[in-house]
Tab-separated table of C-alpha atoms in Angstrom:
chain	number	residue	atom	x	y	z
A	788	GLU	CA	-126.885	12.512	28.855
A	789	VAL	CA	-123.548	11.408	30.226
A	790	GLN	CA	-123.541	7.642	30.666
A	791	LEU	CA	-121.025	5.031	31.767
A	792	VAL	CA	-121.845	1.335	31.433
A	793	GLU	CA	-119.548	-1.311	32.903
A	794	SER	CA	-119.438	-4.940	31.819
A	795	GLY	CA	-117.259	-8.006	32.167
A	796	GLY	CA	-117.782	-8.902	35.799
A	797	GLY	CA	-118.440	-12.427	36.965
A	798	LEU	CA	-117.229	-15.354	39.058
A	799	VAL	CA	-113.546	-16.238	38.775
A	800	LYS	CA	-111.282	-18.578	40.728
A	801	PRO	CA	-108.387	-17.262	42.821
A	802	GLY	CA	-105.405	-16.677	40.580
A	803	GLY	CA	-107.617	-16.157	37.570
A	804	SER	CA	-108.060	-13.180	35.274
A	805	LEU	CA	-110.887	-10.946	34.164
A	806	ARG	CA	-111.187	-7.921	31.898
A	807	LEU	CA	-113.682	-5.185	32.722
A	808	SER	CA	-114.951	-2.702	30.186
A	809	CYS	CA	-116.660	0.662	30.553
A	810	ALA	CA	-118.530	2.177	27.606
A	811	ALA	CA	-118.856	5.936	27.724
A	812	SER	CA	-121.360	8.149	25.946
A	813	GLY	CA	-122.793	11.648	26.119
A	814	PHE	CA	-119.474	13.484	26.464
A	815	THR	CA	-116.122	13.871	24.724
A	816	PHE	CA	-114.417	10.809	26.177
A	817	SER	CA	-110.965	11.786	24.889
A	818	SER	CA	-111.079	15.004	26.932
A	819	TYR	CA	-111.339	13.406	30.351
A	820	SER	CA	-109.254	11.262	32.629
A	821	MET	CA	-110.994	8.110	33.819
A	822	ASN	CA	-110.966	6.037	36.968
A	823	TRP	CA	-111.893	2.699	38.504
A	824	VAL	CA	-113.260	2.604	42.056
A	825	ARG	CA	-114.404	-0.555	43.823
A	826	GLN	CA	-116.673	-1.415	46.722
A	827	ALA	CA	-116.456	-4.743	48.540
A	828	PRO	CA	-119.805	-6.172	49.680
A	829	GLY	CA	-121.106	-4.129	52.612
A	830	LYS	CA	-117.939	-2.027	52.685
A	831	GLY	CA	-116.804	1.452	51.670
A	832	LEU	CA	-115.336	2.853	48.488
A	833	GLU	CA	-111.733	2.186	47.436
A	834	TRP	CA	-109.918	3.953	44.587
A	835	VAL	CA	-108.275	1.414	42.258
A	836	SER	CA	-106.719	3.156	39.269
A	837	SER	CA	-106.715	6.312	37.148
A	838	ILE	CA	-105.631	7.122	33.598
A	839	SER	CA	-105.177	10.468	31.878
A	840	SER	CA	-107.021	11.341	28.690
A	841	SER	CA	-104.089	10.435	26.433
A	842	SER	CA	-103.005	7.426	28.526
A	843	SER	CA	-99.734	9.207	29.276
A	844	TYR	CA	-100.215	9.047	33.033
A	845	ILE	CA	-101.444	5.985	34.896
A	846	TYR	CA	-101.803	5.437	38.623
A	847	TYR	CA	-102.656	2.392	40.744
A	848	ALA	CA	-103.522	1.707	44.354
A	849	ASP	CA	-100.831	-0.321	46.095
A	850	SER	CA	-103.358	-3.118	46.620
A	851	VAL	CA	-103.572	-3.795	42.867
A	852	LYS	CA	-100.213	-2.599	41.551
A	853	GLY	CA	-98.515	-5.234	39.425
A	854	ARG	CA	-101.729	-7.235	39.011
A	855	PHE	CA	-104.185	-4.825	37.373
A	856	THR	CA	-103.718	-2.812	34.175
A	857	ILE	CA	-105.880	0.144	33.205
A	858	SER	CA	-106.173	1.189	29.574
A	859	ARG	CA	-108.470	3.117	27.268
A	860	ASP	CA	-109.409	3.333	23.605
A	861	ASN	CA	-110.510	6.858	22.792
A	862	ALA	CA	-111.651	5.807	19.322
A	863	LYS	CA	-114.078	3.370	20.929
A	864	ASN	CA	-114.999	5.610	23.906
A	865	SER	CA	-114.036	2.766	26.176
A	866	LEU	CA	-112.129	2.204	29.400
A	867	TYR	CA	-110.720	-1.152	30.466
A	868	LEU	CA	-109.343	-2.872	33.552
A	869	GLN	CA	-107.357	-6.057	33.047
A	870	MET	CA	-107.272	-7.928	36.354
A	871	ASN	CA	-104.770	-10.771	36.802
A	872	SER	CA	-103.778	-12.923	39.768
A	873	LEU	CA	-107.134	-12.238	41.374
A	874	ARG	CA	-107.570	-12.755	45.102
A	875	ALA	CA	-110.596	-13.208	47.320
A	876	GLU	CA	-110.114	-9.669	48.611
A	877	ASP	CA	-110.625	-8.317	45.093
A	878	THR	CA	-114.298	-9.332	45.333
A	879	ALA	CA	-116.244	-6.110	44.857
A	880	VAL	CA	-118.477	-4.058	42.652
A	881	TYR	CA	-116.205	-2.197	40.246
A	882	TYR	CA	-117.315	1.253	39.129
A	883	CYS	CA	-115.868	3.345	36.361
A	884	ALA	CA	-116.055	7.074	36.927
A	885	ARG	CA	-115.103	10.129	34.925
A	886	GLY	CA	-112.325	12.302	36.292
A	887	ARG	CA	-112.181	16.032	36.740
A	888	THR	CA	-110.115	16.982	33.715
A	889	THR	CA	-107.751	15.667	31.043
A	890	VAL	CA	-104.928	15.004	33.473
A	891	VAL	CA	-105.130	13.199	36.784
A	892	VAL	CA	-104.652	15.849	39.460
A	893	PRO	CA	-104.578	15.510	43.250
A	894	ALA	CA	-107.855	17.441	43.360
A	895	ASN	CA	-109.405	14.746	41.154
A	896	TRP	CA	-113.023	13.858	41.733
A	897	PHE	CA	-115.255	11.131	40.349
A	898	ASP	CA	-118.356	12.156	38.439
A	899	PRO	CA	-120.424	10.561	37.125
A	900	TRP	CA	-120.260	6.864	38.012
A	901	GLY	CA	-121.462	3.841	36.114
A	902	GLN	CA	-123.845	1.327	37.646
A	903	GLY	CA	-120.985	-1.026	38.475
A	904	THR	CA	-120.129	-4.626	37.650
A	905	LEU	CA	-119.700	-7.330	40.303
A	906	VAL	CA	-116.500	-9.342	40.415
A	907	THR	CA	-116.527	-12.385	42.677
A	908	VAL	CA	-113.292	-14.251	43.326
A	909	SER	CA	-114.020	-17.632	44.855
A	910	SER	CA	-113.159	-21.270	44.393
B	851	GLN	CA	-109.113	1.276	58.599
B	852	SER	CA	-109.752	4.250	56.320
B	853	VAL	CA	-107.282	7.105	55.982
B	854	LEU	CA	-110.187	9.549	56.368
B	855	THR	CA	-112.325	8.932	59.447
B	856	GLN	CA	-116.101	9.341	59.394
B	857	PRO	CA	-118.679	8.409	62.047
B	858	PRO	CA	-120.331	5.113	61.098
B	859	SER	CA	-123.796	6.537	61.520
B	860	VAL	CA	-125.786	9.694	62.178
B	861	SER	CA	-129.507	10.265	62.443
B	862	GLY	CA	-132.033	13.055	62.535
B	863	ALA	CA	-135.720	13.748	62.293
B	864	PRO	CA	-137.303	15.223	59.183
B	865	GLY	CA	-136.640	18.940	58.975
B	866	GLN	CA	-133.637	18.806	61.271
B	867	ARG	CA	-129.992	19.558	60.519
B	868	VAL	CA	-127.246	16.959	60.682
B	869	THR	CA	-123.507	17.129	60.118
B	870	ILE	CA	-121.075	14.434	59.048
B	871	SER	CA	-117.421	14.871	59.907
B	872	CYS	CA	-114.413	13.694	57.925
B	873	THR	CA	-111.135	13.728	59.823
B	874	GLY	CA	-107.812	13.381	58.050
B	875	SER	CA	-104.192	14.248	58.695
B	876	SER	CA	-101.309	16.409	57.560
B	877	SER	CA	-100.780	14.270	54.477
B	878	ASN	CA	-104.272	14.726	53.059
B	879	ILE	CA	-106.855	17.297	54.231
B	880	GLY	CA	-104.325	19.124	56.405
B	881	ALA	CA	-101.961	19.411	53.445
B	882	GLY	CA	-104.530	21.515	51.640
B	883	TYR	CA	-105.978	18.908	49.318
B	884	ASP	CA	-109.599	19.397	48.378
B	885	VAL	CA	-112.358	17.313	49.937
B	886	HIS	CA	-115.253	16.013	47.861
B	887	TRP	CA	-118.442	14.301	49.024
B	888	TYR	CA	-120.630	11.576	47.534
B	889	GLN	CA	-124.102	10.267	48.340
B	890	GLN	CA	-124.901	6.603	47.809
B	891	LEU	CA	-128.575	5.698	47.974
B	892	PRO	CA	-129.333	2.068	48.823
B	893	GLY	CA	-128.504	-0.275	45.960
B	894	THR	CA	-127.224	2.468	43.651
B	895	ALA	CA	-123.921	3.939	42.489
B	896	PRO	CA	-122.430	6.916	44.325
B	897	LYS	CA	-123.525	10.380	43.263
B	898	PHE	CA	-121.294	13.456	43.279
B	899	LEU	CA	-122.533	15.832	45.979
B	900	ILE	CA	-119.916	18.453	46.918
B	901	TYR	CA	-116.630	19.375	45.236
B	902	GLY	CA	-113.711	21.527	46.270
B	903	ASN	CA	-114.702	21.452	49.944
B	904	SER	CA	-117.840	23.566	49.648
B	905	ASN	CA	-119.153	23.735	46.084
B	906	ARG	CA	-122.331	22.097	44.832
B	907	PRO	CA	-122.602	20.667	41.319
B	908	SER	CA	-125.660	21.829	39.422
B	909	GLY	CA	-128.768	19.981	40.513
B	910	VAL	CA	-127.680	19.394	44.108
B	911	PRO	CA	-130.092	21.134	46.515
B	912	ASP	CA	-128.701	23.956	48.631
B	913	ARG	CA	-129.740	21.942	51.686
B	914	PHE	CA	-126.354	20.274	51.263
B	915	SER	CA	-123.232	22.241	52.183
B	916	GLY	CA	-119.603	21.475	52.848
B	917	SER	CA	-116.812	23.067	54.806
B	918	LYS	CA	-113.175	22.402	55.625
B	919	SER	CA	-110.911	23.505	58.447
B	920	GLY	CA	-107.468	22.251	59.353
B	921	THR	CA	-107.326	18.494	59.036
B	922	SER	CA	-111.121	18.033	58.936
B	923	ALA	CA	-114.087	18.603	56.701
B	924	SER	CA	-117.823	18.474	57.270
B	925	LEU	CA	-120.976	17.888	55.303
B	926	ALA	CA	-124.123	19.555	56.590
B	927	ILE	CA	-127.648	18.655	55.542
B	928	THR	CA	-130.465	20.957	56.580
B	929	GLY	CA	-134.200	20.379	56.317
B	930	LEU	CA	-133.729	16.607	56.413
B	931	GLN	CA	-135.982	14.652	54.081
B	932	ALA	CA	-136.723	10.931	53.943
B	933	GLU	CA	-134.971	10.676	50.569
B	934	ASP	CA	-131.708	11.841	52.159
B	935	GLU	CA	-131.376	8.462	53.857
B	936	ALA	CA	-128.170	7.104	52.313
B	937	ASP	CA	-124.478	6.478	52.844
B	938	TYR	CA	-122.202	9.510	52.549
B	939	TYR	CA	-118.480	9.396	51.707
B	940	CYS	CA	-115.757	12.032	51.815
B	941	GLN	CA	-112.798	11.802	49.431
B	942	SER	CA	-109.429	13.525	49.137
B	943	TYR	CA	-105.843	12.886	48.060
B	944	ASP	CA	-103.103	11.558	50.318
B	945	SER	CA	-99.548	12.553	49.443
B	946	SER	CA	-97.933	9.898	51.651
B	947	LEU	CA	-99.841	7.139	49.898
B	948	SER	CA	-99.882	8.861	46.493
B	949	ALA	CA	-103.476	7.764	46.313
B	950	TRP	CA	-107.005	9.111	46.239
B	951	VAL	CA	-108.649	8.120	49.485
B	952	PHE	CA	-112.186	7.804	50.809
B	953	GLY	CA	-113.639	7.956	54.266
B	954	GLY	CA	-115.224	4.793	55.589
B	955	GLY	CA	-118.692	6.156	54.950
B	956	THR	CA	-121.503	7.390	57.190
B	957	LYS	CA	-124.997	5.922	57.147
B	958	LEU	CA	-127.618	8.629	57.570
B	959	THR	CA	-130.937	7.505	59.033
B	960	VAL	CA	-133.942	9.802	58.845
B	961	LEU	CA	-136.055	8.979	61.887
C-alpha cells in the first residue's frame, strides 16, 4: 500500500523556522517527483513546492520562494520542507503528495496525499 | 481569489445529478493544460478523483465524470449518495504564474 506520513508540524513564532518531513512507503520513491501542498484553516488548497525524482528540478510558489526549501533523500525514502522566516499566513495543514512521474510536468497531479501536519505560526 | 473559479456550494438530493464548474483563462485551462479533480471528505486529506480532464483512476466509481471545453472544466456526479458529501477541487497549471493552481473548492451537500 502506498503511504505518505508527514511529521514535524507544530507551533512556531513569527520569524521562526520549522522542518517538515514526509516518509514514503509502498512504492519506488526514487521514481517519482514529490510535492508539498498546504491548506489554511477553513480555506482551499495551495500548491507550495515540487521536486523531481533526482532533485534536479525544483519549483516554488511565489508566496514561499526564498523562505522555504524542498529537498529529498531517496536513500531514506523521505521528502523534506525547510521553512524559514515563517509568517502568520503560513499557518496551514501541510500535505506531501506524490507527483505524476519522475519529472515535474505542467500536467502534474497529486496522488496520493499524506494525512497532513499542522503548522501554526503565532506569537 | 483563486485563479480557477468554482461555485462555493452545490446541492442535490440522493439519486440526482450535479455538476461543478471550474472556470479558468487563456493561461491555464484555455492554454490546453489538463484539469484534475480531488475530493476532500470532512476532516481528511484530498483524494485523487479525475485526471487528464476526464479519466478516472482505478477505484473511482463511474458515477464521477469530468469534461473540459475552452477555458472551463466540469465535474459531474450522477446517482448522488450521502457519502459524496465533501469538498471538491479542480487543479491545473498556469503558465503566467508558472505554478500549479487549484480552484477555491466547492462544497457538495446531499440533501
